[in-house]
Amino acid sequence: MALHETHKYDDIIDMPHHVSRRHPQMSRHQRAAQFMPFAALTGYERVIEQAACDVEAAVARADAAGDTDFGA
């Protein structure tokens, strides 16, 4: 799929940013709170690192025991 230049939004691209008169602007803290569900991913890298360490330890134990069959 090739990218083609379009001019779909040329009529609005240079318009000023809309500011509502009815709804006050959110603070940065409130806007950030909308994305808090993604905080559930905190610690994921640590879990992956721990799993890698566990596998490396199992391989080292197998090497020390002279086992060459790693469950394959």
Coordinates of N, CA and C in Angstrom, one line a residue:
M1 N 0.8 -1.2 0.0 CA 0.0 0.0 0.0 C 0.9 1.2 0.0
A2 N 0.8 2.0 -1.0 CA 1.6 3.2 -1.2 C 1.0 4.4 -0.5
L3 N 1.8 5.2 0.0 CA 1.3 6.5 0.6 C 1.1 7.5 -0.4
H4 N -0.1 8.1 -0.4 CA -0.4 9.2 -1.4 C -0.6 10.5 -0.6
E5 N -0.1 11.6 -1.1 CA -0.4 12.9 -0.5 C -1.8 13.3 -0.7
T6 N -2.5 13.6 0.3 CA -3.9 14.0 0.2 C -4.0 15.4 0.8
H7 N -5.0 16.1 0.4 CA -5.3 17.5 0.9 C -6.6 17.5 1.5
K8 N -7.0 16.5 2.2 CA -8.3 16.4 2.8 C -8.6 17.5 3.8
Y9 N -7.6 17.8 4.6 CA -7.8 18.7 5.7 C -7.1 20.1 5.5
D10 N -6.8 20.4 4.3 CA -6.2 21.7 4.0 C -7.1 22.9 4.5
D11 N -8.4 22.7 4.5 CA -9.3 23.8 4.9 C -9.3 24.0 6.4
I12 N -8.9 23.0 7.2 CA -8.9 23.2 8.7 C -7.6 23.2 9.4
I13 N -6.5 22.9 8.6 CA -5.2 22.7 9.2 C -4.7 24.0 9.9
D14 N -5.0 25.1 9.4 CA -4.5 26.4 9.9 C -5.4 27.1 10.8
M15 N -6.5 26.5 11.2 CA -7.5 27.1 12.0 C -7.0 27.2 13.5
P16 N -7.4 28.2 14.2 CA -7.0 28.3 15.6 C -7.6 27.1 16.5
H17 N -6.9 26.8 17.5 CA -7.3 25.7 18.4 C -8.6 26.1 19.1
H18 N -9.6 25.2 19.1 CA -10.9 25.5 19.8 C -10.7 25.5 21.3
V19 N -11.3 26.5 21.9 CA -11.4 26.5 23.4 C -12.8 26.7 23.8
S20 N -13.4 25.7 24.5 CA -14.8 25.7 24.9 C -15.1 26.9 25.9
R21 N -16.2 27.5 25.7 CA -16.7 28.5 26.6 C -17.5 27.8 27.7
R22 N -18.0 26.6 27.4 CA -18.9 25.9 28.4 C -18.1 25.1 29.4
H23 N -17.1 24.4 28.9 CA -16.3 23.5 29.7 C -14.9 24.0 30.0
P24 N -14.6 24.1 31.3 CA -13.2 24.6 31.6 C -12.2 23.6 31.1
Q25 N -11.0 24.1 30.8 CA -9.9 23.3 30.4 C -9.4 22.4 31.5
M26 N -9.1 21.1 31.2 CA -8.6 20.2 32.2 C -7.2 20.5 32.6
S27 N -6.8 20.3 33.8 CA -5.4 20.4 34.2 C -4.6 19.3 33.6
R28 N -3.3 19.4 33.6 CA -2.5 18.3 33.1 C -2.7 17.1 34.0
H29 N -2.9 17.3 35.3 CA -3.0 16.2 36.2 C -4.3 15.4 35.9
Q30 N -5.4 16.1 35.6 CA -6.7 15.4 35.2 C -6.6 14.7 33.9
R31 N -5.9 15.3 33.0 CA -5.7 14.7 31.6 C -4.9 13.4 31.8
A32 N -3.8 13.5 32.6 CA -3.0 12.3 32.8 C -3.8 11.2 33.5
A33 N -4.7 11.5 34.4 CA -5.5 10.5 35.1 C -6.3 9.7 34.2
Q34 N -6.6 10.2 33.0 CA -7.4 9.4 32.0 C -6.6 8.2 31.5
F35 N -5.3 8.3 31.6 CA -4.5 7.2 31.1 C -4.0 6.3 32.2
M36 N -4.5 6.4 33.4 CA -4.0 5.6 34.5 C -4.2 4.1 34.3
P37 N -5.2 3.6 33.6 CA -5.3 2.2 33.4 C -4.1 1.6 32.8
F38 N -3.3 2.4 32.1 CA -2.0 1.8 31.6 C -1.0 1.6 32.6
A39 N -1.2 2.2 33.8 CA -0.3 1.9 34.9 C -0.3 0.5 35.3
A40 N -1.3 -0.3 34.9 CA -1.3 -1.7 35.2 C -0.1 -2.4 34.5
L41 N 0.5 -1.8 33.5 CA 1.7 -2.4 32.9 C 3.0 -2.2 33.7
T42 N 2.9 -1.3 34.7 CA 4.1 -1.1 35.5 C 4.5 -2.4 36.2
G43 N 5.8 -2.6 36.0 CA 6.4 -3.8 36.6 C 6.5 -5.0 35.6
Y44 N 5.9 -4.8 34.4 CA 6.0 -5.9 33.4 C 7.4 -6.2 33.0
E45 N 8.2 -5.2 32.8 CA 9.6 -5.4 32.4 C 10.3 -6.2 33.5
R46 N 10.0 -5.9 34.8 CA 10.7 -6.6 35.9 C 10.3 -8.1 35.8
V47 N 9.0 -8.4 35.5 CA 8.6 -9.8 35.4 C 9.3 -10.5 34.3
I48 N 9.5 -9.9 33.2 CA 10.2 -10.5 32.0 C 11.6 -10.7 32.4
E49 N 12.3 -9.7 33.0 CA 13.7 -9.9 33.4 C 13.8 -11.1 34.4
Q50 N 12.9 -11.2 35.4 CA 12.9 -12.3 36.3 C 12.8 -13.7 35.6
A51 N 11.8 -13.7 34.6 CA 11.7 -15.0 33.9 C 12.9 -15.3 33.1
A52 N 13.6 -14.3 32.5 CA 14.9 -14.6 31.8 C 15.9 -15.1 32.8
C53 N 16.0 -14.5 34.0 CA 17.0 -15.0 35.0 C 16.7 -16.4 35.4
D54 N 15.4 -16.7 35.6 CA 15.0 -18.1 35.9 C 15.4 -19.1 34.9
V55 N 15.2 -18.7 33.6 CA 15.6 -19.6 32.5 C 17.1 -19.8 32.4
E56 N 17.9 -18.7 32.6 CA 19.3 -18.7 32.6 C 19.8 -19.6 33.7
A57 N 19.2 -19.5 34.9 CA 19.6 -20.4 36.0 C 19.3 -21.8 35.7
A58 N 18.2 -22.1 35.1 CA 17.9 -23.5 34.8 C 18.8 -24.1 33.8
V59 N 19.2 -23.3 32.8 CA 20.2 -23.7 31.8 C 21.6 -24.0 32.5
A60 N 22.0 -23.1 33.4 CA 23.2 -23.2 34.1 C 23.2 -24.5 34.9
R61 N 22.1 -24.8 35.6 CA 22.0 -26.0 36.4 C 22.1 -27.2 35.5
A62 N 21.4 -27.2 34.4 CA 21.4 -28.3 33.4 C 22.9 -28.5 32.9
D63 N 23.6 -27.4 32.6 CA 24.9 -27.5 32.2 C 25.8 -28.2 33.2
A64 N 25.6 -27.7 34.5 CA 26.4 -28.2 35.6 C 26.2 -29.7 35.8
A65 N 24.9 -30.1 35.5 CA 24.6 -31.5 35.7 C 24.9 -32.4 34.5
G66 N 25.4 -31.7 33.5 CA 25.7 -32.5 32.2 C 24.5 -32.8 31.4
D67 N 23.4 -32.3 31.7 CA 22.1 -32.6 31.0 C 22.1 -31.7 29.7
T68 N 22.0 -32.3 28.6 CA 21.9 -31.6 27.3 C 20.6 -31.5 26.7
D69 N 19.6 -32.2 27.3 CA 18.2 -32.2 26.9 C 17.4 -31.2 27.7
F70 N 17.1 -30.0 27.1 CA 16.5 -29.0 27.8 C 15.0 -29.0 27.6
G71 N 14.4 -30.2 27.7 CA 13.0 -30.4 27.6 C 12.5 -30.3 26.2
A72 N 13.3 -30.4 25.2 CA 12.9 -30.4 23.8 C 12.3 -31.7 23.4

